[in-house]
Tab-separated table of C-alpha atoms and ligand atoms in Angstrom:
chain	number	residue	atom	x	y	z
Z	352	MET	CA	-0.065	0.063	-0.023
Z	353	ASN	CA	2.684	2.584	0.852
Z	354	ASN	CA	4.496	3.215	-2.585
Z	355	GLN	CA	1.180	3.234	-4.344
Z	356	LEU	CA	0.034	5.572	-1.428
Z	357	LYS	CA	3.047	7.893	-1.953
Z	358	GLU	CA	2.621	7.886	-5.662
Z	359	PHE	CA	-1.158	8.627	-5.389
Z	360	GLN	CA	-0.644	11.484	-2.773
Z	361	ASN	CA	1.940	12.876	-4.972
Z	362	HIS	CA	-0.336	13.000	-8.035
Z	363	LEU	CA	-3.230	14.336	-6.027
Z	364	LYS	CA	-1.065	17.276	-4.605
Z	365	ASN	CA	-0.176	18.126	-8.315
Z	366	SER	CA	-3.744	17.764	-9.520
Z	367	LYS	CA	-5.730	20.629	-10.658
Z	368	LYS	CA	-8.972	18.842	-11.698
Z	369	VAL	CA	-10.337	16.106	-9.651
Z	370	ILE	CA	-13.510	13.996	-9.710
Z	371	ALA	CA	-14.837	11.922	-6.527
Z	372	LEU	CA	-17.313	9.180	-7.644
Z	373	VAL	CA	-19.018	7.748	-4.786
Z	374	GLY	CA	-21.209	4.884	-4.339
Z	375	ALA	CA	-23.123	2.841	-1.614
Z	376	GLY	CA	-19.841	1.662	-0.076
Z	377	LEU	CA	-19.144	5.236	0.994
Z	378	SER	CA	-22.245	5.113	3.492
Z	379	ALA	CA	-21.787	1.402	4.485
Z	380	SER	CA	-19.944	2.633	7.661
Z	381	SER	CA	-22.747	4.727	8.415
Z	382	GLY	CA	-24.783	1.648	8.657
Z	383	LEU	CA	-26.652	1.914	5.384
Z	384	PRO	CA	-27.045	-1.117	3.272
Z	385	THR	CA	-25.492	-1.285	-0.120
Z	386	PHE	CA	-27.224	-2.685	-3.230
Z	387	ARG	CA	-25.063	-5.577	-3.775
Z	388	GLY	CA	-23.878	-8.446	-1.952
Z	389	SER	CA	-26.067	-9.772	0.883
Z	390	GLN	CA	-27.091	-6.442	1.971
Z	391	GLY	CA	-29.028	-5.880	-1.303
Z	392	LEU	CA	-32.182	-7.276	-0.003
Z	393	TRP	CA	-35.106	-5.656	1.567
Z	394	ARG	CA	-37.534	-8.210	3.135
Z	395	ASN	CA	-37.403	-10.724	0.431
Z	396	TYR	CA	-36.788	-8.385	-2.427
Z	397	ASN	CA	-33.924	-7.347	-4.496
Z	398	MET	CA	-33.467	-3.623	-3.797
Z	399	ILE	CA	-32.712	-3.026	-7.522
Z	400	ASP	CA	-35.916	-4.661	-8.535
Z	401	LEU	CA	-37.856	-2.158	-6.315
Z	402	ALA	CA	-36.008	0.893	-7.697
Z	403	THR	CA	-38.060	0.985	-10.973
Z	404	PRO	CA	-41.056	2.814	-12.218
Z	405	ASP	CA	-42.822	-0.349	-12.957
Z	406	SER	CA	-42.596	-1.624	-9.340
Z	407	PHE	CA	-43.973	1.712	-8.280
Z	408	TYR	CA	-46.710	1.635	-10.918
Z	409	ILE	CA	-47.624	-2.011	-10.175
Z	410	ASP	CA	-47.400	-1.699	-6.376
Z	411	PRO	CA	-46.844	1.640	-4.893
Z	412	SER	CA	-47.671	0.561	-1.310
Z	413	LEU	CA	-44.755	-1.975	-1.636
Z	414	VAL	CA	-42.354	0.377	-3.031
Z	415	TRP	CA	-43.291	3.426	-0.705
Z	416	GLN	CA	-42.790	0.973	2.299
Z	417	PHE	CA	-39.299	0.316	1.015
Z	418	TYR	CA	-38.560	4.092	0.536
Z	419	SER	CA	-40.028	4.800	3.970
Z	420	TRP	CA	-37.660	2.245	5.360
Z	421	ARG	CA	-34.671	3.815	3.416
Z	422	ARG	CA	-35.783	7.338	4.661
Z	423	TYR	CA	-35.895	6.104	8.344
Z	424	LEU	CA	-32.382	4.508	8.048
Z	425	SER	CA	-31.009	7.675	6.524
Z	426	LEU	CA	-32.546	9.926	9.078
Z	427	ASN	CA	-31.063	7.792	11.950
Z	428	SER	CA	-27.698	7.795	10.162
Z	429	ASN	CA	-24.641	10.138	10.043
Z	430	PRO	CA	-22.032	10.830	7.623
Z	431	ASN	CA	-18.686	8.999	8.480
Z	432	ASN	CA	-14.977	9.777	8.123
Z	433	SER	CA	-15.099	9.222	4.326
Z	434	HIS	CA	-17.933	11.983	3.885
Z	435	LYS	CA	-15.958	14.290	5.870
Z	436	SER	CA	-12.535	13.477	4.219
Z	437	ILE	CA	-13.962	14.287	0.933
Z	438	ILE	CA	-15.580	17.442	1.986
Z	439	LYS	CA	-12.127	18.546	3.630
Z	440	ILE	CA	-10.378	17.815	0.233
Z	441	LEU	CA	-13.154	19.800	-1.600
Z	442	ASP	CA	-12.577	22.832	0.673
Z	443	GLN	CA	-8.776	22.779	0.166
Z	444	PHE	CA	-9.248	22.700	-3.662
Z	445	LYS	CA	-11.776	25.460	-3.576
Z	446	LYS	CA	-9.061	27.769	-1.747
Z	447	ASP	CA	-7.151	27.910	-5.226
Z	448	ALA	CA	-8.971	29.366	-8.167
Z	449	ASN	CA	-6.720	27.247	-10.583
Z	450	LYS	CA	-8.281	24.065	-9.021
Z	451	GLN	CA	-11.699	22.226	-9.463
Z	452	PHE	CA	-13.139	19.498	-7.528
Z	453	LEU	CA	-16.413	17.693	-8.359
Z	454	ILE	CA	-18.290	15.111	-6.325
Z	455	ILE	CA	-20.606	12.792	-8.461
Z	456	ASN	CA	-22.677	11.005	-5.808
Z	457	GLN	CA	-24.650	7.792	-6.782
Z	458	ASN	CA	-26.174	7.709	-3.050
Z	459	VAL	CA	-29.653	9.160	-2.271
Z	460	ASP	CA	-29.173	9.126	1.510
Z	461	GLY	CA	-28.358	12.626	1.877
Z	462	LEU	CA	-25.459	12.138	4.252
Z	463	PHE	CA	-23.235	14.814	2.919
Z	464	ASN	CA	-25.886	17.274	3.124
Z	465	LYS	CA	-25.870	16.522	6.988
Z	466	ILE	CA	-22.336	17.945	6.770
Z	467	ARG	CA	-23.458	20.968	4.945
Z	468	PRO	CA	-26.859	21.368	3.327
Z	469	ASN	CA	-25.984	23.034	0.079
Z	470	ILE	CA	-22.844	22.036	-1.719
Z	471	PRO	CA	-22.651	23.342	-5.247
Z	472	GLU	CA	-19.880	20.963	-6.310
Z	473	LEU	CA	-22.040	17.781	-5.002
Z	474	PHE	CA	-23.979	16.408	-7.826
Z	475	ASP	CA	-26.740	13.966	-6.416
Z	476	ILE	CA	-27.151	12.308	-9.886
Z	477	HIS	CA	-29.442	9.553	-8.680
Z	478	GLY	CA	-31.704	12.097	-6.694
Z	479	ASN	CA	-32.467	12.028	-2.891
Z	480	LEU	CA	-34.499	10.026	-0.613
Z	481	PHE	CA	-35.897	13.396	0.832
Z	482	THR	CA	-37.281	14.819	-2.386
Z	483	LEU	CA	-40.871	14.207	-3.295
Z	484	LYS	CA	-42.317	14.526	-6.740
Z	485	CYS	CA	-45.963	14.379	-7.895
Z	486	THR	CA	-46.611	11.526	-10.423
Z	487	ASN	CA	-49.333	13.900	-12.229
Z	488	PHE	CA	-47.651	14.722	-15.534
Z	489	SER	CA	-49.612	18.057	-15.623
Z	490	CYS	CA	-48.624	18.970	-12.065
Z	491	ASN	CA	-45.035	20.040	-11.432
Z	492	TYR	CA	-45.095	19.902	-7.591
Z	493	ILE	CA	-41.815	18.831	-6.049
Z	494	GLU	CA	-40.710	19.196	-2.412
Z	495	LYS	CA	-37.020	19.100	-1.310
Z	496	ASN	CA	-35.646	18.391	2.083
Z	497	ASN	CA	-38.790	16.774	3.397
Z	498	PHE	CA	-37.328	14.860	6.435
Z	499	LYS	CA	-40.870	14.049	7.854
Z	500	HIS	CA	-40.980	10.443	9.240
Z	501	PRO	CA	-43.356	8.582	8.663
Z	502	LEU	CA	-44.711	10.472	5.624
Z	503	THR	CA	-48.269	9.208	6.569
Z	504	SER	CA	-49.549	7.234	9.476
Z	505	ALA	CA	-49.999	4.206	7.327
Z	506	LEU	CA	-46.295	4.047	6.944
Z	507	LYS	CA	-45.722	4.590	10.482
Z	508	ASP	CA	-44.693	1.252	11.495
Z	509	VAL	CA	-42.534	0.396	8.815
Z	510	GLU	CA	-39.402	1.024	10.759
Z	511	ASN	CA	-40.608	-0.850	13.866
Z	512	GLU	CA	-41.287	-3.942	11.313
Z	513	ASN	CA	-38.118	-3.435	9.670
Z	514	SER	CA	-35.886	-2.211	12.530
Z	515	ASN	CA	-35.389	-5.614	13.595
Z	516	VAL	CA	-34.984	-6.976	10.087
Z	517	THR	CA	-31.264	-7.537	9.370
Z	518	THR	CA	-30.889	-6.561	5.555
Z	519	LYS	CA	-28.878	-9.613	5.438
Z	520	SER	CA	-31.724	-12.264	5.768
Z	521	PRO	CA	-35.123	-12.413	3.878
Z	522	ASN	CA	-37.771	-11.428	5.973
Z	523	PHE	CA	-41.083	-13.324	5.458
Z	524	LYS	CA	-43.378	-11.385	7.590
Z	525	PRO	CA	-46.324	-10.311	5.174
Z	526	ILE	CA	-45.856	-6.691	3.841
Z	527	LYS	CA	-48.933	-4.579	4.496
Z	528	SER	CA	-50.934	-3.437	1.405
Z	529	ILE	CA	-51.650	0.089	1.942
Z	530	ASP	CA	-54.509	1.901	0.088
Z	531	GLU	CA	-53.195	4.626	-2.205
Z	532	SER	CA	-55.402	7.179	-0.338
Z	533	ASN	CA	-52.974	6.521	2.573
Z	534	LEU	CA	-49.930	6.936	0.721
Z	535	PRO	CA	-48.235	10.340	0.320
Z	536	ASN	CA	-50.292	12.388	-2.148
Z	537	CYS	CA	-49.724	15.810	-3.698
Z	538	PRO	CA	-51.146	18.630	-1.715
Z	539	ILE	CA	-51.876	20.490	-4.981
Z	540	CYS	CA	-53.667	17.667	-7.174
Z	541	LYS	CA	-53.997	15.001	-4.653
Z	542	PHE	CA	-52.264	12.658	-7.100
Z	543	LEU	CA	-49.674	10.028	-5.766
Z	544	LEU	CA	-46.372	11.475	-4.622
Z	545	ARG	CA	-43.116	9.544	-5.406
Z	546	PRO	CA	-39.600	9.574	-4.015
Z	547	GLY	CA	-37.493	12.212	-5.851
Z	548	VAL	CA	-34.827	9.409	-6.890
Z	549	VAL	CA	-33.978	8.469	-10.378
Z	550	TRP	CA	-35.114	4.791	-11.005
Z	551	PHE	CA	-33.475	2.235	-13.264
Z	552	GLY	CA	-34.738	2.991	-16.911
Z	553	GLU	CA	-35.184	6.754	-16.025
Z	554	SER	CA	-32.722	9.485	-17.161
Z	555	LEU	CA	-30.556	11.296	-14.794
Z	556	PRO	CA	-31.307	15.045	-14.381
Z	557	LEU	CA	-30.065	16.445	-17.690
Z	558	ASP	CA	-28.470	19.550	-16.161
Z	559	LEU	CA	-26.218	17.521	-14.122
Z	560	ILE	CA	-25.063	15.177	-16.867
Z	561	THR	CA	-24.384	18.329	-19.058
Z	562	LYS	CA	-22.238	19.898	-16.388
Z	563	ILE	CA	-20.412	16.541	-15.829
Z	564	ASP	CA	-19.755	16.164	-19.482
Z	565	ASN	CA	-18.440	19.779	-19.791
Z	566	PHE	CA	-16.353	19.416	-16.647
Z	567	ILE	CA	-14.689	16.174	-18.163
Z	568	GLU	CA	-14.482	17.436	-21.794
Z	569	ASP	CA	-13.217	21.000	-20.998
Z	570	LYS	CA	-10.129	21.389	-23.435
Z	571	PHE	CA	-8.426	23.960	-21.241
Z	572	LEU	CA	-8.310	21.789	-18.013
Z	573	MET	CA	-8.448	18.120	-18.292
Z	574	PRO	CA	-9.231	15.892	-15.361
Z	575	ASP	CA	-6.203	14.660	-13.649
Z	576	LEU	CA	-7.673	12.000	-11.270
Z	577	ILE	CA	-10.926	10.359	-10.507
Z	578	LEU	CA	-11.402	8.925	-6.938
Z	579	VAL	CA	-13.869	5.772	-7.319
Z	580	ILE	CA	-14.921	5.292	-3.733
Z	581	GLY	CA	-17.192	2.514	-2.504
Z	582	THR	CA	-18.905	1.675	-5.938
Z	583	SER	CA	-19.273	-1.631	-7.738
Z	584	GLY	CA	-19.169	0.380	-10.976
Z	585	THR	CA	-22.105	-1.551	-12.132
Z	586	VAL	CA	-24.673	1.355	-12.793
Z	587	TYR	CA	-24.602	3.373	-16.060
Z	588	PRO	CA	-23.984	6.225	-16.965
Z	589	ALA	CA	-22.167	6.752	-13.514
Z	590	ASN	CA	-19.665	4.007	-14.307
Z	591	SER	CA	-18.919	5.494	-17.818
Z	592	TYR	CA	-17.137	8.386	-16.091
Z	593	VAL	CA	-14.061	6.384	-14.940
Z	594	GLU	CA	-13.270	5.400	-18.514
Z	595	ARG	CA	-13.753	8.887	-19.764
Z	596	VAL	CA	-11.368	10.567	-17.207
Z	597	LYS	CA	-8.896	7.715	-18.154
Z	598	LEU	CA	-9.367	8.578	-21.821
Z	599	LYS	CA	-8.483	12.302	-20.915
Z	600	GLY	CA	-5.355	10.947	-19.566
Z	601	GLY	CA	-6.424	11.211	-15.886
Z	602	LYS	CA	-5.393	8.559	-13.338
Z	603	VAL	CA	-7.849	6.457	-11.221
Z	604	ALA	CA	-7.645	5.701	-7.493
Z	605	ILE	CA	-10.071	2.994	-6.266
Z	606	PHE	CA	-11.046	2.662	-2.566
Z	607	ASN	CA	-13.041	-0.445	-1.977
Z	608	THR	CA	-13.342	-3.529	0.314
Z	609	GLU	CA	-13.050	-5.552	-2.752
Z	610	ILE	CA	-10.417	-4.774	-5.277
Z	611	ASP	CA	-8.928	-7.225	-8.104
Z	612	ASP	CA	-5.395	-8.303	-7.219
Z	613	ASN	CA	-3.903	-6.936	-10.622
Z	614	ILE	CA	-4.915	-3.490	-9.446
Z	615	LEU	CA	-3.514	-4.015	-5.994
Z	616	ASN	CA	-0.419	-5.283	-7.371
Z	617	GLY	CA	-0.020	-2.044	-9.563
Z	618	GLU	CA	-0.606	-4.067	-12.852
Z	619	ILE	CA	-3.168	-1.795	-14.171
Z	620	LYS	CA	-1.634	1.367	-15.785
Z	621	ASN	CA	-2.620	4.574	-14.170
Z	622	THR	CA	-4.832	2.883	-11.446
Z	623	TRP	CA	-4.241	2.746	-7.834
Z	624	GLY	CA	-6.170	0.511	-5.597
Z	625	PHE	CA	-6.577	0.701	-1.994
Z	626	LYS	CA	-8.431	-2.132	-0.104
Z	627	GLY	CA	-10.626	-1.489	2.788
Z	628	ASP	CA	-13.284	0.442	4.606
Z	629	ALA	CA	-13.639	3.988	2.823
Z	630	ALA	CA	-14.100	5.478	6.406
Z	631	GLU	CA	-10.761	4.120	7.513
Z	632	LEU	CA	-8.869	4.434	4.081
Z	633	LEU	CA	-9.878	8.070	3.106
Z	634	PRO	CA	-8.593	9.864	6.243
Z	635	LEU	CA	-5.144	7.936	5.744
Z	636	ALA	CA	-4.991	8.823	2.118
Z	637	LEU	CA	-6.321	12.265	2.008
Z	638	GLY	CA	-5.839	13.508	5.552
Z	639	ASP	CA	-2.553	15.295	5.301
Z	640	PHE	CA	-3.456	16.930	2.016
Z	641	GLU	CA	-3.414	20.251	3.756
Z	642	SER	CA	0.079	19.936	4.657
Z	643	GLY	CA	1.131	18.768	1.415
Z	644	PHE	CA	1.283	14.946	2.806
Z	645	GLY	CA	4.382	16.068	4.845
C	1371	LIG	C1	-30.291	5.327	-17.774
C	1371	LIG	C2	-31.645	5.619	-7.121
C	1371	LIG	C3	-31.105	5.879	-19.868
C	1371	LIG	C4	-32.612	4.698	-6.649
C	1371	LIG	C5	-30.101	4.301	-8.327
C	1371	LIG	C6	-27.691	-3.428	-19.235
C	1371	LIG	C7	-26.368	-3.246	-19.119
C	1371	LIG	C8	-25.705	-1.964	-18.864
C	1371	LIG	C9	-26.650	-1.014	-18.260
C	1371	LIG	C10	-27.908	-1.094	-18.316
C	1371	LIG	C11	-28.639	-2.311	-18.722
C	1371	LIG	N1	-29.802	-2.408	-18.601
C	1371	LIG	C12	-30.250	-1.104	-18.065
C	1371	LIG	C13	-29.057	-0.386	-18.094
C	1371	LIG	C14	-28.977	1.009	-17.562
C	1371	LIG	C15	-29.153	1.013	-16.032
C	1371	LIG	C16	-28.171	0.393	-15.395
C	1371	LIG	O1	-26.928	0.779	-15.239
C	1371	LIG	N2	-28.546	-0.955	-14.765
C	1371	LIG	C17	-27.651	-1.765	-14.160
C	1371	LIG	C18	-28.330	-2.500	-13.021
C	1371	LIG	C19	-27.075	-2.916	-15.005
C	1371	LIG	N3	-29.073	2.440	-15.636
C	1371	LIG	C20	-30.116	3.337	-15.733
C	1371	LIG	O2	-31.323	2.824	-15.788
C	1371	LIG	C21	-29.941	4.663	-15.345
C	1371	LIG	N4	-30.594	5.482	-16.461
C	1371	LIG	O3	-29.462	4.738	-18.179
C	1371	LIG	O4	-31.215	6.117	-18.546
C	1371	LIG	C22	-32.213	6.605	-20.310
C	1371	LIG	C23	-32.048	7.794	-21.030
C	1371	LIG	C24	-33.110	8.541	-21.454
C	1371	LIG	C25	-34.277	8.162	-21.085
C	1371	LIG	C26	-34.544	7.192	-20.498
C	1371	LIG	C27	-33.438	6.343	-20.023
C	1371	LIG	C28	-30.358	5.050	-14.027
C	1371	LIG	C29	-29.606	4.452	-13.031
C	1371	LIG	C30	-29.935	5.083	-11.591
C	1371	LIG	C31	-30.705	4.086	-10.726
C	1371	LIG	N5	-30.827	4.559	-9.378
C	1371	LIG	N6	-30.411	4.791	-7.190
C	1371	LIG	C32	-32.451	4.094	-5.202
C	1371	LIG	O5	-31.309	4.490	-4.500
C	1371	LIG	O6	-33.404	3.473	-4.546
C	1371	LIG	S1	-28.765	3.379	-8.536
C	1371	LIG	C33	-28.530	2.691	-7.056
C	1371	LIG	O7	-27.682	1.557	-7.397
C	1371	LIG	C34	-27.779	3.408	-6.204
C	1371	LIG	O8	-28.078	4.714	-6.081
C	1371	LIG	C35	-26.262	3.170	-6.554
C	1371	LIG	O9	-25.909	4.098	-7.440
C	1371	LIG	C36	-26.393	1.861	-7.224
C	1371	LIG	C37	-25.728	0.808	-6.637
C	1371	LIG	O10	-24.427	0.930	-7.087
C	1371	LIG	P1	-23.168	1.261	-5.980
C	1371	LIG	O11	-23.485	2.507	-5.325
C	1371	LIG	O12	-21.791	0.999	-6.664
C	1371	LIG	O13	-23.428	0.230	-4.889
C	1371	LIG	P2	-23.297	-1.332	-4.952
C	1371	LIG	O14	-23.950	-1.916	-3.802
C	1371	LIG	O15	-23.462	-1.805	-6.237
C	1371	LIG	O16	-21.561	-1.467	-4.643
C	1371	LIG	C38	-21.197	-1.096	-3.290
C	1371	LIG	C39	-19.528	-1.177	-3.497
C	1371	LIG	O17	-19.009	-0.761	-2.272
C	1371	LIG	C40	-18.982	-2.595	-3.653
C	1371	LIG	O18	-18.056	-2.462	-4.643
C	1371	LIG	C41	-18.442	-2.952	-2.432
C	1371	LIG	O19	-17.410	-3.845	-2.510
C	1371	LIG	C42	-18.002	-1.650	-1.886
C	1371	LIG	N7	-18.041	-1.573	-0.449
C	1371	LIG	C43	-18.888	-2.103	0.619
C	1371	LIG	N8	-18.581	-1.621	1.760
C	1371	LIG	C44	-17.555	-0.724	1.748
C	1371	LIG	C45	-17.169	-0.588	0.209
C	1371	LIG	N9	-16.141	0.187	-0.153
C	1371	LIG	C46	-15.515	0.980	0.766
C	1371	LIG	N10	-15.805	0.889	2.055
C	1371	LIG	C47	-16.753	0.109	2.436
C	1371	LIG	N11	-16.982	0.054	3.901
C	1372	LIG	ZN1	-49.803	17.218	-7.972
């Protein structure tokens, strides 16, 4: 780890444009389940199957109970040292007008916002659990930072049911069927509200996509480095940014509990790999940035 670390820190110190691409592994140490591996289950459902417009259309009661549980977990979790390390580095970069730092956040848990509510350099590309949107096409009601729990009394005992459910094992207790009138609905048009997250098959916020494209494709300042933290890299288009930074000559630093040996052994060009819990690794790898890594 140490010569890779020294090389990485040297490169970071001389970098002018850096992207941090973060995923569910960043919040794992805050107690939030990741999508893959054994934690990817909620009750007897694969979380990925629930995060689709079709699931919501077919069974809004089930999907709302899933998101109510995720809101409950996130409301009761705090950012960990990996979130704090990333914000610290961002603040260091912001002190230098010739430097740029961008956080591409795949997580919807709002944990960065618990450190600081509005961070212009933080792009929540998959939305946020605490944003609510109306499902009525002709109504554009949207509510941000709704931290109310439960959102309706029918959702109230979701957390009790689930608090004792380990996300590791399927839970065969029957899931309540809640009538749509008792699910969150729009204060303007009374239609059903949905979580303000991007589901599989839905496009990401176009304004963020455009800004990310411009950030990567800027001819005057190419990206020097992308930090790939706690993500399996399975979700498109988030996963495409790594290759795009490499094509621009940028280097890659992966922080993950699972890393291929060839990366760990330094066999992959322009790619460093640091294996372990991001909450422990990031303070080590980024901690002394301010002092220029001693
Ligand atoms: C789109 C919000 C087009 C909801 C999320 C076939 C092939 C390729 C692509 C596709 C395909 N079929 C469909 C697609 C596209 C699809 C996709 O990528 N599917 C995947 C599953 C194959 N993508 C989309 O649909 C996207 N939209 O393409 O639009 C379009 C254009 C125009 C018009 C219409 C459509 C939308 C994708 C967004 C989906 N929404 N989240 C919610 O959260 O409920 S994504 C969701 O899954 C999460 O937000 C997260 O981003 C993602 C999970 O990924 P990770 O974050 O990487 O988490 P994961 O659990 O996988 O991995 C955790 C990692 O952490 C692991 O590597 C683990 O080792 C590591 N780890 C664990 N603990 C730690 C750790 N590391 C460090 N420290 C630790 N302690
Ligand atoms: Zn409405």
